[in-house]
Tab-separated table of C-alpha atoms in Angstrom:
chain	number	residue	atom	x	y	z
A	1	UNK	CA	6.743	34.107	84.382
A	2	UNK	CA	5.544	30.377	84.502
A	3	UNK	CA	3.292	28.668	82.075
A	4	UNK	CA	1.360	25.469	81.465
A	5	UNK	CA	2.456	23.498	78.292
A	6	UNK	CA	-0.640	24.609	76.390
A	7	UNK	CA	-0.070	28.483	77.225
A	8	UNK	CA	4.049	27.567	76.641
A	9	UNK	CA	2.871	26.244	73.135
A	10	UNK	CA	0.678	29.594	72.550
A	11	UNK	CA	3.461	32.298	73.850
A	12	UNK	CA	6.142	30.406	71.161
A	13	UNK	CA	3.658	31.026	67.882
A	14	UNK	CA	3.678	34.723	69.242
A	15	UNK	CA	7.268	34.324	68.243
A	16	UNK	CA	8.521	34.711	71.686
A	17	UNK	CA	11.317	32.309	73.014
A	18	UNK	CA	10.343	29.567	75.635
A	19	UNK	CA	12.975	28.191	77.745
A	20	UNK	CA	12.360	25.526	80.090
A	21	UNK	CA	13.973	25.872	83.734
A	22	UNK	CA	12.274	23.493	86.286
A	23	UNK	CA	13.478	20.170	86.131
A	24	UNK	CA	10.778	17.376	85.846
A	25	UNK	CA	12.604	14.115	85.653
A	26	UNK	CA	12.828	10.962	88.046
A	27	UNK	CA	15.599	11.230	90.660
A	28	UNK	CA	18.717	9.874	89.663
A	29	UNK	CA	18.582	6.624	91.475
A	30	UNK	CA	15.146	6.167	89.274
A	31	UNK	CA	16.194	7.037	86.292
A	32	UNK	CA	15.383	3.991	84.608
A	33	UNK	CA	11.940	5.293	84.690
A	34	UNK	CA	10.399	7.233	82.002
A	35	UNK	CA	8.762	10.721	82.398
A	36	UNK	CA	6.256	11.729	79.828
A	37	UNK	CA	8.793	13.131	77.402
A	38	UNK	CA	10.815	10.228	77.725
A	39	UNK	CA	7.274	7.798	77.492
A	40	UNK	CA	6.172	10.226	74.680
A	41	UNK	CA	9.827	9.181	72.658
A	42	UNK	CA	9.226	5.555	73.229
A	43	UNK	CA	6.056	5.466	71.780
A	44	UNK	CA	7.019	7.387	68.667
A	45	UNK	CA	9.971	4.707	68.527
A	46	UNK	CA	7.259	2.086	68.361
A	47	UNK	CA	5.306	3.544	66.301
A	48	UNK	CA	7.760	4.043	63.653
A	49	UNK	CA	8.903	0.228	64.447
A	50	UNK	CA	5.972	-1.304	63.756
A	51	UNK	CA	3.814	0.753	61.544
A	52	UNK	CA	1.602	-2.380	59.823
A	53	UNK	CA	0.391	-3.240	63.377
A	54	UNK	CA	0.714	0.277	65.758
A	55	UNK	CA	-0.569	3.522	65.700
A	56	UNK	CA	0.010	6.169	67.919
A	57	UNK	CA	-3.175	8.261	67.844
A	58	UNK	CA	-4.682	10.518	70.978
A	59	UNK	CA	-7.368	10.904	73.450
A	60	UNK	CA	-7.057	14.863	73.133
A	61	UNK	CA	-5.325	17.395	75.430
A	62	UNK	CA	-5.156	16.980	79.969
A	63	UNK	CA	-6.092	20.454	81.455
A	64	UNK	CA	-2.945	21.649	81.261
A	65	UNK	CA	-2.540	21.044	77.247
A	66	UNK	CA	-0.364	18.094	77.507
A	67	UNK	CA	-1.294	15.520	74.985
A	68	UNK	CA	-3.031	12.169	76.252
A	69	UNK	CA	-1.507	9.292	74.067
A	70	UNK	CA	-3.862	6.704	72.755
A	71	UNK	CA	-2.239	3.185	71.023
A	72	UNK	CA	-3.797	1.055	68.553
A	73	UNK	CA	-2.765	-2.281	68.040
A	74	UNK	CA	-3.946	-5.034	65.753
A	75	UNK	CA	-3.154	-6.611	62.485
A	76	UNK	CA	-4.834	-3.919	60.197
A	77	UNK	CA	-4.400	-1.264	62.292
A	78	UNK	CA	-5.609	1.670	59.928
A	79	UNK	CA	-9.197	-0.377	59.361
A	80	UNK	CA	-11.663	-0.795	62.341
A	81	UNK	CA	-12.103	-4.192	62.161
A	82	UNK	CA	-15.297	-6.101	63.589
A	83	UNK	CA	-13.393	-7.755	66.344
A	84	UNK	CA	-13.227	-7.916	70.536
A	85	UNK	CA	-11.405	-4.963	71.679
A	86	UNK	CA	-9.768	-4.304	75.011
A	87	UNK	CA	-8.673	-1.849	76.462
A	88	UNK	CA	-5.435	-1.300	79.233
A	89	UNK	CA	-5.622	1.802	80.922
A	90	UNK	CA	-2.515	3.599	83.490
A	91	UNK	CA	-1.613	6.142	85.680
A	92	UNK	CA	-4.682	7.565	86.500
A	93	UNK	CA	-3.354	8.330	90.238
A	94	UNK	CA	0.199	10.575	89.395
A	95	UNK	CA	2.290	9.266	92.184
A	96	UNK	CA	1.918	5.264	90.478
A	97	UNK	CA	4.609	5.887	87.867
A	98	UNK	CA	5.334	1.895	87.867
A	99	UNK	CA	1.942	1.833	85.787
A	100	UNK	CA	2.977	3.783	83.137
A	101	UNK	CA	5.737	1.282	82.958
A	102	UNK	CA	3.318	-1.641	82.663
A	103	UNK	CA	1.604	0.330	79.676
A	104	UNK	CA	4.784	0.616	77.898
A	105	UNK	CA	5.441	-2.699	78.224
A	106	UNK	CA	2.470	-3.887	76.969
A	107	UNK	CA	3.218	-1.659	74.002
A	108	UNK	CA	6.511	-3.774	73.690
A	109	UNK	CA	5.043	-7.115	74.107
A	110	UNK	CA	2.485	-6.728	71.681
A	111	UNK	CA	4.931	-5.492	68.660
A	112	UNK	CA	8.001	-7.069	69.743
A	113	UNK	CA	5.945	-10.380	70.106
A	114	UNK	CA	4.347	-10.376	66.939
A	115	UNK	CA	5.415	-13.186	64.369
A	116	UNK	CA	7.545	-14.563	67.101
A	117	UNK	CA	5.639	-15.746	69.814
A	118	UNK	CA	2.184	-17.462	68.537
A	119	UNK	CA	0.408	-16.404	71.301
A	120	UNK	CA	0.530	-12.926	70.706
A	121	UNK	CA	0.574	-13.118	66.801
A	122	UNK	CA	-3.019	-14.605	67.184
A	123	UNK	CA	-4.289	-12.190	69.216
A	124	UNK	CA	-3.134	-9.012	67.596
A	125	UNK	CA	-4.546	-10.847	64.104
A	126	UNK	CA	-7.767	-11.259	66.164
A	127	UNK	CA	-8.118	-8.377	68.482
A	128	UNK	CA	-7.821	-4.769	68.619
A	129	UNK	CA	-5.477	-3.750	71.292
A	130	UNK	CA	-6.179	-0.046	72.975
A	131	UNK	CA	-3.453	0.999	75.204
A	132	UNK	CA	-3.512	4.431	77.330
A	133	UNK	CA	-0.200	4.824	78.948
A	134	UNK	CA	-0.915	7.914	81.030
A	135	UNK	CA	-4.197	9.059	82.117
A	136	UNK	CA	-2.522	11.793	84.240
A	137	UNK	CA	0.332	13.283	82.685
A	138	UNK	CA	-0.212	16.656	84.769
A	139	UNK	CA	-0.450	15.162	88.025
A	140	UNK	CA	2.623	13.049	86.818
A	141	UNK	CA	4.906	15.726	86.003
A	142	UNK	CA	3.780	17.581	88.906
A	143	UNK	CA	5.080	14.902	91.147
A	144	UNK	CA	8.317	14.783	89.889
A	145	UNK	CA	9.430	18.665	90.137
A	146	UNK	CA	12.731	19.606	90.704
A	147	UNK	CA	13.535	16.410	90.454
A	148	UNK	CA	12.360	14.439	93.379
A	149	UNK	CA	8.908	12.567	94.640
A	150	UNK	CA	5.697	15.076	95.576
A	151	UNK	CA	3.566	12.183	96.950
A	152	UNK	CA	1.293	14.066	94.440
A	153	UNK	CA	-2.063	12.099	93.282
A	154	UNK	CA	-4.617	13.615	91.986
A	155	UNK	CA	-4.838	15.610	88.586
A	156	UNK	CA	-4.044	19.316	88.492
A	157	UNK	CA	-7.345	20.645	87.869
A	158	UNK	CA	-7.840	24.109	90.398
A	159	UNK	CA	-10.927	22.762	92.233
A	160	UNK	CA	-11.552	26.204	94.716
A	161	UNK	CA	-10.168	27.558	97.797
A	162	UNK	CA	-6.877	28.101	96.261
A	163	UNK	CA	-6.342	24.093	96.025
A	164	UNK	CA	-5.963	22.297	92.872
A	165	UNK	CA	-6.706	18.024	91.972
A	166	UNK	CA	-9.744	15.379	91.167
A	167	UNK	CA	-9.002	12.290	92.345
A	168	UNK	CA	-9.509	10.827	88.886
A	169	UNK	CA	-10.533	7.267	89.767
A	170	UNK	CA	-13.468	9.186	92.224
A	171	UNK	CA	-14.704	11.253	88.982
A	172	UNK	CA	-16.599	8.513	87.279
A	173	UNK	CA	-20.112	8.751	86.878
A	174	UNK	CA	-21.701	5.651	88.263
A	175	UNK	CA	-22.212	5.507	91.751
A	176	UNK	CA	-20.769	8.903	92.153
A	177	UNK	CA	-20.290	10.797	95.118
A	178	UNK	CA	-22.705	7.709	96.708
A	179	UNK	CA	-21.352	6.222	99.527
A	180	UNK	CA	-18.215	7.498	101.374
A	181	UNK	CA	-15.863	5.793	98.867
A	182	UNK	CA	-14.890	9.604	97.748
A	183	UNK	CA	-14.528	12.745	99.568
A	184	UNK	CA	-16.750	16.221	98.852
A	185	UNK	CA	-13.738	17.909	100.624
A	186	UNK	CA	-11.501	20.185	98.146
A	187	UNK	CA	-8.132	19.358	99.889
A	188	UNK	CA	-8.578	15.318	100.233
A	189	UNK	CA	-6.726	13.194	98.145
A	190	UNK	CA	-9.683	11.116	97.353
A	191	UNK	CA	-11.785	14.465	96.436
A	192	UNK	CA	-14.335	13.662	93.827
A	193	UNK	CA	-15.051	16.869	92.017
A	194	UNK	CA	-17.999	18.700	92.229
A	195	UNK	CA	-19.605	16.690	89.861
A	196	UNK	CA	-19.251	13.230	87.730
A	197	UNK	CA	-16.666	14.091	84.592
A	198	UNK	CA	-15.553	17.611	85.923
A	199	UNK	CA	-11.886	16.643	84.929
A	200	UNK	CA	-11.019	17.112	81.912
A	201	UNK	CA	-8.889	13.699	81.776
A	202	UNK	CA	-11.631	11.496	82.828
A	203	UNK	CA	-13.786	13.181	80.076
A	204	UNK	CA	-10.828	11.981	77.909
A	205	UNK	CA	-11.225	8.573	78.128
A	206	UNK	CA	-14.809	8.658	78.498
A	207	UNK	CA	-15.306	10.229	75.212
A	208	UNK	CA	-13.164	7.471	73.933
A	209	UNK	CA	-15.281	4.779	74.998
A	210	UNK	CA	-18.371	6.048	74.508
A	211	UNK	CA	-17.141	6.425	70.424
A	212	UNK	CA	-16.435	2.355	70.391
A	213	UNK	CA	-19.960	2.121	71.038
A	214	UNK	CA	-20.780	1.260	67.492
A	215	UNK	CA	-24.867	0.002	66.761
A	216	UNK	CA	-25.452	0.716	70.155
A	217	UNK	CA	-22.640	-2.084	70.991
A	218	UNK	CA	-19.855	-1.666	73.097
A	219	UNK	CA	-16.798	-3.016	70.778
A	220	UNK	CA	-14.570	-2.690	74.200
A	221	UNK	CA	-15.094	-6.010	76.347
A	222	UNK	CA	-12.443	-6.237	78.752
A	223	UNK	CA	-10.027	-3.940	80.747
A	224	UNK	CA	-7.535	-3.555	82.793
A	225	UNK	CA	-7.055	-0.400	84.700
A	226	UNK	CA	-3.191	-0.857	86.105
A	227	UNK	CA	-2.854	1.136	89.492
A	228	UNK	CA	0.134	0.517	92.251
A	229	UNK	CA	0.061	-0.582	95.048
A	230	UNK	CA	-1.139	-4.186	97.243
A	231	UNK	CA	-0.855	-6.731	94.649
A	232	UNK	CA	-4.187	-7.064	94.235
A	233	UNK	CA	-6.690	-8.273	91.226
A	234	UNK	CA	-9.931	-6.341	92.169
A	235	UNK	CA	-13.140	-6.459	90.284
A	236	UNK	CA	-16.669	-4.358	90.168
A	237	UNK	CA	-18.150	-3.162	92.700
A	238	UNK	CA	-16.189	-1.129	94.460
A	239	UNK	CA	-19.442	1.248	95.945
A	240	UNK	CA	-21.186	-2.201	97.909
A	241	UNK	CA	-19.970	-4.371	99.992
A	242	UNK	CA	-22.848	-6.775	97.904
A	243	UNK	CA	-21.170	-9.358	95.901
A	244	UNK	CA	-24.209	-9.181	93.351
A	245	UNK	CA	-26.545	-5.665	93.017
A	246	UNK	CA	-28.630	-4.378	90.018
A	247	UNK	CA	-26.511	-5.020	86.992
A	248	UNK	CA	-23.943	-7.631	88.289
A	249	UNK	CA	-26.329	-10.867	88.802
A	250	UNK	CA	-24.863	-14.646	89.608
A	251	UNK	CA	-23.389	-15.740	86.238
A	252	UNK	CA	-21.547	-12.271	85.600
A	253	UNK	CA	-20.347	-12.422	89.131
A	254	UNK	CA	-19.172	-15.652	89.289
A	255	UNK	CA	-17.144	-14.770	85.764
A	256	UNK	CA	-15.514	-11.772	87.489
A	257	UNK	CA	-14.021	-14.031	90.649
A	258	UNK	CA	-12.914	-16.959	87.971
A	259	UNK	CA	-11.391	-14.409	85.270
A	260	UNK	CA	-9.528	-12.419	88.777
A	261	UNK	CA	-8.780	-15.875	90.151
A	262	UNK	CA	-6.846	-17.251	86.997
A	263	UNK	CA	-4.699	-13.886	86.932
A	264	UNK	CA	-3.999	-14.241	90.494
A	265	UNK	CA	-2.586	-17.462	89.785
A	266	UNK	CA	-0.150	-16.250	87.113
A	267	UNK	CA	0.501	-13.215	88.680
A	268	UNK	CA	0.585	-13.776	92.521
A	269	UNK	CA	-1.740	-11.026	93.321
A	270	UNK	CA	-4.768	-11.695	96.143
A	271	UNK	CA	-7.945	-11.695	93.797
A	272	UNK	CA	-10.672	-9.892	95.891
A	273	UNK	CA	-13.811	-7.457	94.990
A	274	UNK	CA	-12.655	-4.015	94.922
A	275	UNK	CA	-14.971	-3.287	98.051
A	276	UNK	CA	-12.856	-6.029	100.165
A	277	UNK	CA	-10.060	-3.628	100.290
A	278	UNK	CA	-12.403	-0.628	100.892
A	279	UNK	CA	-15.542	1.240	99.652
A	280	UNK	CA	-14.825	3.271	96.356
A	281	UNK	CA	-17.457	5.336	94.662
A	282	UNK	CA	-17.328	6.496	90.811
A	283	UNK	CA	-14.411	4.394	89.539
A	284	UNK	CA	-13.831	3.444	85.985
A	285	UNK	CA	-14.103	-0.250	86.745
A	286	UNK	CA	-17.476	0.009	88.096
A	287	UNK	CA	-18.470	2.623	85.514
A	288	UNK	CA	-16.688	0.575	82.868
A	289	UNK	CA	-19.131	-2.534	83.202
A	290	UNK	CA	-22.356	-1.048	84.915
A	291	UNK	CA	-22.974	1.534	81.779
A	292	UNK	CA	-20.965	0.033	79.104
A	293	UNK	CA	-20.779	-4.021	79.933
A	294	UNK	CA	-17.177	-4.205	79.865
A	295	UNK	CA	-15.468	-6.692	82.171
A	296	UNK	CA	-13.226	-4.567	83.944
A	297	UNK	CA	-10.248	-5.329	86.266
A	298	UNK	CA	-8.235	-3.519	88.529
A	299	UNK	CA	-4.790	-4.640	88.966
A	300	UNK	CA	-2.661	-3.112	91.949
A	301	UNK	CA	0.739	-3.860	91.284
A	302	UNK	CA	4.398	-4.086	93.290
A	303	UNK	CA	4.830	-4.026	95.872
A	304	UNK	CA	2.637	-5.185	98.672
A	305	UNK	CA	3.797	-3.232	101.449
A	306	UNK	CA	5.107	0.101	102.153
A	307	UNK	CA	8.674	-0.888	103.412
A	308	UNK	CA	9.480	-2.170	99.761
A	309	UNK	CA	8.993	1.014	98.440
A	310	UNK	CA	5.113	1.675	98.288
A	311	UNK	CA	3.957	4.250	95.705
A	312	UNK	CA	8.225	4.712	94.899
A	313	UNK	CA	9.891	1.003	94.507
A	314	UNK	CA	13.301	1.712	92.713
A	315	UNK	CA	13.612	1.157	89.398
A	316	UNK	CA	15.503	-1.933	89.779
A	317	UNK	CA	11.976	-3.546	89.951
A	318	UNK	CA	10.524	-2.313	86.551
A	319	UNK	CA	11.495	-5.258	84.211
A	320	UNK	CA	10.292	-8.099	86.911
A	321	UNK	CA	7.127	-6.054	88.250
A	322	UNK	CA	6.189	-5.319	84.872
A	323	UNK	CA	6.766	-8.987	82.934
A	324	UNK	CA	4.409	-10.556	85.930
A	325	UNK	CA	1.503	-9.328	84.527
A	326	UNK	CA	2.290	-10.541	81.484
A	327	UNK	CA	0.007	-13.876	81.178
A	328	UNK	CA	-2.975	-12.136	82.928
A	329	UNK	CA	-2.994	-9.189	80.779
A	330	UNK	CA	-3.124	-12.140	77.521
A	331	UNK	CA	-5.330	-14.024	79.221
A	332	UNK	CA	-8.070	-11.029	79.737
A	333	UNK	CA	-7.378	-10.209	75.922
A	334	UNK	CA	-8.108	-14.381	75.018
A	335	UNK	CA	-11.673	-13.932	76.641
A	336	UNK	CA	-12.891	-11.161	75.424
A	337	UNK	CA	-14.383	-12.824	72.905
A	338	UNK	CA	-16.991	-14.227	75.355
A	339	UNK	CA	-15.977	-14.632	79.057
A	340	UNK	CA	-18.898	-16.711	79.679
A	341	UNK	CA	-16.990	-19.379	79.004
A	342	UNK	CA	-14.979	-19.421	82.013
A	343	UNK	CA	-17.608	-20.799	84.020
A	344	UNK	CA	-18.728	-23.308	81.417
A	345	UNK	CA	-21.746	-20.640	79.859
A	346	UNK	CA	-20.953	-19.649	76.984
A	347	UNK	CA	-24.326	-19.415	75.589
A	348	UNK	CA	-24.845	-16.286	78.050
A	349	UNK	CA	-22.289	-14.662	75.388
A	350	UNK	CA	-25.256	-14.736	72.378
A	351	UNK	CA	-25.983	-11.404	71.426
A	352	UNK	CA	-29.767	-12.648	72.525
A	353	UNK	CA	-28.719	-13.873	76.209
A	354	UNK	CA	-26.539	-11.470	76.793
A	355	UNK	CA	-26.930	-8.665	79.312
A	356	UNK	CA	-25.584	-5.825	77.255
């Protein structure tokens, strides 16, 4: 008899025995990377680090009852502060494990750094950090069974006709289903769900968001959903090929290219619209600033092509691959405050002038 993790949890307070026997690890070679018990461990190692600056709270449960971490960082970390928030989002696509890397590092850099490096001591004092290092941990365990690679990316969601999986980053609700950046077919592995929010993951996060709306303000003002793989720094829309459409006028435009322009300088990565590399209906990105006026990124990490490894690079890269975003991801957090002021406007950042 097989079980998921929330039915495994339910048959051991019946007082029967549970024994896991399918391995769900990395393969050997990648062992350096961390599956979500091993992710799970580091974060309560963090936690228990840095306890004045870092919780480790929770969005809720994936479908298959595995928790969905949710980090808190900032200087007074148990009081919700009136200050800029951002948010870093990973592994929304199962088969991307190098994101949920980049998530954990960020969870590093932030405690590690503060009191030593300046940089990061001001913005933790000034910022509240939100950090969800795996937005998929079904799909992600599912791709590593019995210890080797599934090429596995949606969710794990049964969806009809025997098949299971949302492509998560097709389940958002703006633009959904619009314009043949998703598929309505079951077994694709772009397949959007038969409606906006039908996973239970993407209702996760949304539910998050949606409570940092506080006065009918969004408190969230930047993000950075981390995805692999192209080495690209992508920005809304992805559902139009238009470089401005209802919502995203000149100024706000104009921001998104400058903010994705200075991260592509520190980071290396080709800064493009999300529609240059091809159409994409109901992604968080585009959902993230069109309902909710957060400036939202998407960051495509190592490597560029599929001969270095594509949705698998060894685990040799982690450290380097991971470090590179390191300026852009402070540099989003540094603007939140008003990212007007990138191209020289910062009056449009006035709760009066500003669009949200």
């Amino acid at each position: 008899m097989t079980a998921t993790p929330g039915e495994a949890m339910r048959i051991a307070k019946l007082g029967y025995k549970v024994v896991r026997t399918e391995t769900e690890a990395f393969p050997a070679a990648d062992s350096g990377y961390h599956d979500y018990a091993e992710m799970q461990a580091e974060l309560d190692k963090a936690a228990k680090a840095h306890p004045k600056i870092m919780q480790k709270l929770s969005l809720g449960k994936s479908y298959e009852g595995r928790d969905m971490p949710l980090i808190k960082i900032s200087d007074n970390v148990a009081k919700d502060e009136n200050e800029p928030e951002i948010l870093y989002d990973a592994h929304q696509h199962a088969r991307e494990h190098l994101t949920v890397e980049m998530a954990l590092y960020l969870v590093k850099l932030f405690t590690d750094g503060y009191g030593k490096d300046a940089r990061i001591t001001n913005l933790v004092d000034s910022r509240e950090i939100w950090i969800v290092p795996d937005m998929n941990p079904d799909g992600g365990e599912y791709d590593l069974t019995g210890g080797k690679y599934h090429n596995w990316r949606k969710n794990r969601q049964p969806v009809g006709s025997g098949y299971k999986g949302v492509d998560l980053n097709r389940n958002w609700s703006y633009k959904f289903a619009c314009c043949d950046g998703s598929s309505p077919v079951v077994s694709s592995e772009t397949y959007h769900g038969p409606q906006a929010f039908s996973a239970t993951e993407t209702q996760r996060l949304r539910d998050f968001v949606l409570s940092r709306r506080i006065g009918g303000v969004q408190q969230i003002k930047a993000a950075i959903d981390f995805h692999t793989y192209s080495e690209l720094v992508l920005w809304p829309y992805g559902y139009t090929m238009n470089s401005t459409a209802p919502g995203l006028g000149a100024d706000a435009q104009k921001t998104f290219a400058a903010l994705g322009r200075t991260f592509a300088k520190s980071n290396g990565y080709t800064a493009e619209q999300s529609s240059s590399l091809y159409i994409t209906d109901g992604s968080i990105i585009d959902w993230l600033w069109a309902t909710q006026g957060v400036w939202a990124f998407t960051f495509e990490m190592y490597p560029n092509s599929p001969s270095k490894g594509g949705f698998y690079p060894p685990a040799s890269v982690i450290t380097a691959q991971t470090a590179r975003n390191k300026d852009a991801s402070l540099t989003l957090a540094e603007y939140a405050d008003c990212t007007y002021k990138i191209i020289g406007k910062a009056q449009l950042c006035s709760t009066a002038s500003s669009p949200r």
